[in-house]
Short mmCIF file of C-alpha atoms in Angstrom, two decimals:
data_model
loop_
_atom_site.label_atom_id
_atom_site.label_comp_id
_atom_site.label_asym_id
_atom_site.label_seq_id
_atom_site.Cartn_x
_atom_site.Cartn_y
_atom_site.Cartn_z
CA MET A 1 -15.10 -0.33 42.21
CA SER A 2 -17.00 -2.32 39.22
CA MET A 3 -17.80 1.31 37.60
CA LEU A 4 -14.07 2.09 37.91
CA GLN A 5 -13.05 -1.29 36.19
CA SER A 6 -15.49 -0.62 33.52
CA ALA A 7 -14.31 2.74 32.90
CA GLU A 8 -10.69 1.46 32.77
CA ALA A 9 -11.48 -1.26 30.29
CA ARG A 10 -12.84 1.21 27.86
CA ALA A 11 -9.88 3.25 28.40
CA ASP A 12 -7.84 0.56 27.82
CA ALA A 13 -9.89 -0.57 24.43
CA PRO A 14 -8.17 1.55 22.04
CA ARG A 15 -4.81 0.78 23.36
CA SER A 16 -5.48 -3.02 23.11
CA GLU A 17 -7.20 -2.47 19.33
CA LEU A 18 -3.58 -0.43 18.41
CA ARG A 19 -1.52 -3.24 19.59
CA ARG A 20 -3.61 -5.88 17.76
CA GLY A 21 -3.22 -3.75 14.84
CA VAL A 22 0.63 -3.31 15.32
CA ALA A 23 0.91 -7.26 16.02
CA SER A 24 -1.09 -8.38 13.31
CA SER A 25 1.26 -6.10 10.73
CA GLY A 26 4.19 -8.12 11.47
CA PRO A 27 4.46 -10.67 8.74
CA VAL A 28 3.54 -8.23 6.27
CA LEU A 29 6.73 -6.05 7.76
CA LEU A 30 8.95 -8.85 7.35
CA GLY A 31 8.38 -8.95 3.33
CA THR A 32 8.28 -5.17 3.52
CA ILE A 33 11.98 -4.45 4.81
CA PRO A 34 13.69 -6.23 1.69
CA TYR A 35 12.02 -3.99 -0.57
CA ALA A 36 12.02 -0.77 1.28
CA LEU A 37 16.13 -1.51 1.40
CA VAL A 38 15.88 -2.08 -2.37
CA LEU A 39 14.06 1.32 -2.98
CA GLY A 40 16.32 3.31 -1.37
CA ALA A 41 19.48 1.92 -2.95
CA GLN A 42 18.06 2.38 -6.39
CA ALA A 43 17.37 5.81 -5.25
CA THR A 44 20.91 6.54 -4.40
CA GLN A 45 21.89 4.84 -7.91
CA LYS A 46 19.73 7.97 -9.58
CA GLY A 47 21.38 10.47 -7.35
CA LEU A 48 18.71 11.49 -4.72
CA SER A 49 20.03 11.91 -1.13
CA ALA A 50 18.48 10.01 1.71
CA LEU A 51 16.79 13.20 2.92
CA GLU A 52 15.13 13.66 -0.66
CA LEU A 53 14.21 9.70 -0.31
CA SER A 54 12.66 10.04 2.79
CA THR A 55 10.71 13.17 2.07
CA MET A 56 9.31 11.58 -0.98
CA THR A 57 8.71 8.33 0.86
CA GLY A 58 7.05 10.17 3.85
CA LEU A 59 4.69 12.37 1.58
CA ASN A 60 3.62 10.12 -0.96
CA PHE A 61 3.75 6.96 1.21
CA ALA A 62 2.65 4.50 -1.76
CA GLY A 63 6.20 1.75 -2.73
CA GLY A 64 4.52 0.86 -6.36
CA SER A 65 4.69 4.48 -7.48
CA GLU A 66 7.54 5.09 -5.86
CA PHE A 67 9.52 2.36 -7.70
CA ALA A 68 7.93 3.93 -10.88
CA ALA A 69 9.27 6.86 -10.24
CA ILE A 70 12.79 5.94 -9.25
CA GLN A 71 12.92 3.51 -12.36
CA LEU A 72 11.86 6.77 -14.79
CA TRP A 73 13.86 9.13 -13.34
CA THR A 74 16.66 10.60 -15.11
CA SER A 75 19.00 13.78 -15.21
CA PRO A 76 16.86 16.03 -16.01
CA PRO A 77 13.51 13.83 -15.02
CA HIS A 78 10.51 13.92 -17.30
CA ILE A 79 7.99 15.40 -15.29
CA LEU A 80 5.07 14.70 -16.75
CA LEU A 81 5.86 11.00 -17.54
CA ILE A 82 6.46 10.37 -13.67
CA VAL A 83 3.33 12.32 -12.71
CA ALA A 84 1.14 10.70 -15.68
CA VAL A 85 2.36 7.19 -14.19
CA THR A 86 2.50 7.80 -10.62
CA PHE A 87 -0.96 9.46 -10.71
CA LEU A 88 -2.16 5.86 -12.64
CA VAL A 89 -0.30 3.62 -9.97
CA ASN A 90 -1.81 5.23 -7.25
CA SER A 91 -5.51 5.34 -9.03
CA ARG A 92 -6.28 2.33 -7.49
CA HIS A 93 -6.67 3.76 -4.12
CA LEU A 94 -9.95 5.03 -5.69
CA LEU A 95 -10.97 1.39 -5.56
CA MET A 96 -9.42 0.47 -2.44
CA GLY A 97 -11.08 3.79 -0.55
CA ALA A 98 -14.24 2.58 -2.28
CA ALA A 99 -14.09 -1.15 -0.52
CA LEU A 100 -13.59 0.54 2.57
CA ALA A 101 -16.32 3.65 2.25
CA PRO A 102 -19.17 1.34 3.75
CA PHE A 103 -17.18 0.60 7.21
CA LEU A 104 -15.84 4.17 7.40
CA ARG A 105 -19.56 5.93 7.00
CA ASP A 106 -20.15 6.47 10.66
CA LEU A 107 -16.71 7.67 11.04
CA PRO A 108 -16.26 11.50 11.37
CA ARG A 109 -14.45 13.22 8.71
CA ARG A 110 -11.99 14.70 11.07
CA LYS A 111 -10.74 11.22 11.94
CA ALA A 112 -11.06 9.52 8.43
CA PHE A 113 -8.99 11.81 6.31
CA PRO A 114 -5.96 11.77 8.41
CA ALA A 115 -6.41 8.12 8.70
CA LEU A 116 -6.94 7.80 5.05
CA PHE A 117 -3.63 9.38 4.25
CA PHE A 118 -1.78 5.93 5.78
CA LEU A 119 -3.82 4.18 3.44
CA CYS A 120 -1.78 2.23 1.45
CA ASP A 121 -1.77 -1.60 -0.12
CA GLU A 122 -0.70 -3.26 2.98
CA SER A 123 -2.90 -1.15 5.42
CA TRP A 124 -6.08 -1.21 3.44
CA ALA A 125 -5.87 -5.26 2.66
CA LEU A 126 -5.52 -5.91 6.91
CA GLY A 127 -8.30 -3.51 7.80
CA LEU A 128 -10.67 -4.58 5.15
CA ALA A 129 -9.92 -8.28 6.46
CA ASP A 130 -10.37 -7.46 10.06
CA ALA A 131 -13.70 -5.43 9.47
CA ARG A 132 -15.16 -7.76 7.32
CA ARG A 133 -14.47 -10.16 10.26
CA ARG A 134 -15.59 -8.18 12.75
CA ALA A 135 -18.94 -7.44 10.51
CA ALA A 136 -19.32 -11.13 10.24
CA ASP A 137 -19.36 -11.24 14.01
CA GLY A 138 -21.34 -8.87 14.60
CA THR A 139 -18.97 -6.54 16.23
CA VAL A 140 -20.42 -2.92 16.00
CA PRO A 141 -18.74 -0.57 14.75
CA ALA A 142 -17.12 -3.29 12.33
CA PHE A 143 -14.38 -0.83 11.60
CA SER A 144 -11.47 -0.85 14.28
CA LEU A 145 -10.10 2.78 14.06
CA PRO A 146 -7.38 1.83 16.69
CA TYR A 147 -6.49 -1.29 14.86
CA TYR A 148 -6.01 0.18 11.20
CA MET A 149 -4.04 2.72 12.85
CA GLY A 150 -1.92 0.45 14.51
CA ALA A 151 -0.99 -1.31 11.53
CA SER A 152 -0.91 1.66 8.94
CA LEU A 153 1.62 3.36 11.15
CA ALA A 154 3.77 0.29 11.77
CA VAL A 155 3.71 0.11 8.18
CA TYR A 156 4.62 3.90 7.58
CA ALA A 157 7.29 3.60 10.15
CA THR A 158 9.01 0.74 8.42
CA TRP A 159 8.84 2.05 5.07
CA VAL A 160 10.13 5.51 5.69
CA GLY A 161 13.14 4.01 8.17
CA PHE A 162 14.11 1.50 6.03
CA THR A 163 14.12 3.17 2.63
CA THR A 164 16.07 5.60 4.17
CA LEU A 165 18.52 2.95 5.65
CA GLY A 166 18.81 1.55 2.39
CA ALA A 167 19.80 4.98 0.51
CA LEU A 168 22.33 5.60 3.26
CA LEU A 169 23.95 1.81 3.00
CA GLY A 170 23.21 1.82 -0.84
CA PRO A 171 27.16 2.71 -1.54
CA VAL A 172 28.10 -0.05 0.50
CA LEU A 173 25.89 -2.88 -0.45
CA GLY A 174 26.12 -2.09 -3.90
CA ASP A 175 23.50 -3.80 -6.68
CA VAL A 176 21.15 -5.19 -3.84
CA GLU A 177 18.91 -6.84 -6.46
CA ALA A 178 21.84 -9.32 -6.55
CA TYR A 179 21.02 -10.59 -3.23
CA GLY A 180 17.24 -11.20 -4.53
CA PHE A 181 15.67 -8.57 -2.02
CA ASP A 182 13.44 -7.04 -4.98
CA MET A 183 11.59 -10.33 -5.10
CA ALA A 184 10.05 -9.44 -1.72
CA PHE A 185 8.19 -6.97 -3.64
CA PRO A 186 5.91 -9.11 -5.66
CA ALA A 187 6.02 -11.44 -3.08
CA VAL A 188 4.01 -9.30 -0.48
CA PHE A 189 1.41 -8.66 -3.38
CA LEU A 190 1.23 -12.08 -3.97
CA VAL A 191 0.19 -12.69 -0.24
CA LEU A 192 -2.45 -9.79 -0.18
CA MET A 193 -4.04 -11.08 -3.06
CA ARG A 194 -4.28 -14.73 -1.55
CA GLY A 195 -6.04 -12.90 1.38
CA MET A 196 -8.31 -10.95 -0.75
CA TRP A 197 -9.24 -13.91 -2.86
CA THR A 198 -13.16 -14.76 -3.43
CA GLY A 199 -13.10 -16.47 -6.51
CA MET A 200 -12.25 -16.25 -10.19
CA ALA A 201 -14.82 -14.01 -11.18
CA ALA A 202 -13.69 -10.91 -8.86
CA ALA A 203 -10.05 -11.80 -9.75
CA ARG A 204 -10.89 -10.85 -13.55
CA PRO A 205 -9.60 -7.64 -13.29
CA TRP A 206 -6.51 -8.34 -11.95
CA LEU A 207 -5.86 -10.88 -14.93
CA VAL A 208 -6.94 -7.91 -17.50
CA SER A 209 -4.36 -5.89 -15.70
CA LEU A 210 -1.41 -8.65 -15.82
CA VAL A 211 -2.15 -9.53 -19.22
CA VAL A 212 -1.94 -5.87 -20.88
CA ALA A 213 0.78 -5.16 -18.75
CA ALA A 214 2.82 -7.80 -19.77
CA LEU A 215 2.28 -7.28 -23.80
CA VAL A 216 3.17 -3.46 -23.16
CA TYR A 217 5.99 -4.50 -21.33
CA LEU A 218 7.28 -7.04 -24.24
CA PHE A 219 6.48 -4.87 -27.47
CA VAL A 220 6.57 -1.12 -26.13
CA PRO A 221 9.72 0.31 -24.71
CA GLY A 222 9.96 2.04 -21.55
CA ALA A 223 7.88 2.16 -18.29
CA TRP A 224 4.65 2.51 -20.48
CA TYR A 225 3.63 -1.30 -19.08
CA VAL A 226 3.30 0.48 -15.52
CA ALA A 227 0.33 2.59 -16.80
CA ALA A 228 -1.20 0.28 -18.97
CA GLY A 229 -1.49 -2.57 -16.28
CA ALA A 230 -3.07 0.01 -14.05
CA ALA A 231 -5.29 1.83 -16.57
CA SER A 232 -6.54 -1.65 -18.10
CA GLY A 233 -7.22 -2.89 -14.59
CA LEU A 234 -9.14 -0.17 -13.88
CA PHE A 235 -11.19 -0.04 -16.99
CA ALA A 236 -11.88 -3.98 -16.56
CA ALA A 237 -13.34 -3.47 -12.80
CA TRP A 238 -15.05 -0.58 -13.88
CA LEU A 239 -16.78 -2.35 -16.81
CA MET A 240 -17.13 -5.63 -15.13
CA ALA A 241 -19.05 -3.77 -12.22
CA SER A 242 -21.08 -2.28 -14.61
CA ASP A 243 -22.12 -5.60 -16.36
CA ALA A 244 -23.23 -6.75 -12.61
#
């Protein structure tokens, strides 16, 4: 009987971790829903259909670059500019992946690569924080793939679902920014940054990115402040890591 109970406990462990990941994503999802609706409504104002938007959010799954792409969307679209800005905004995933790499070392590639498709700011912050806590407690393995996938899939489903809903409701809602929904986007990132805060020394690339983006926004027409902020932050992180 004890062997049977032990086998059942091992079988239930991944499901328990999956549920824990879904539960931990709850507060983040509350902030994700409003700006997902904003993106959907903005996309319809640019002429995209709900199907086209759901395809974009499902395949790209990176809110910041999707907002940038929609803001830059014209008819006909400036494809090279959109691609360049999307690449720079999403290039932060290089640093995010590098931070996770030590915890993924023992994970088979056939599992790691599909899991990394769902890597976004929210799932990365939750997964990395949980892995660090487990490592500090001596739990092996430190990185819980079921926990990460639970959080990731919850964020993914919410993002794709509510951006599509925003596209469908956009003509009815009108200018959703008038309701203040757009404030949810920076609010979520401030919460994530607070969770990752380790002191001013580690936050210097953030400050560089903020200052450069603000200056470019004030003095350069268009959306180049997005690219400038992303590039300067990455360069500052590389430079400061080299000095260390």
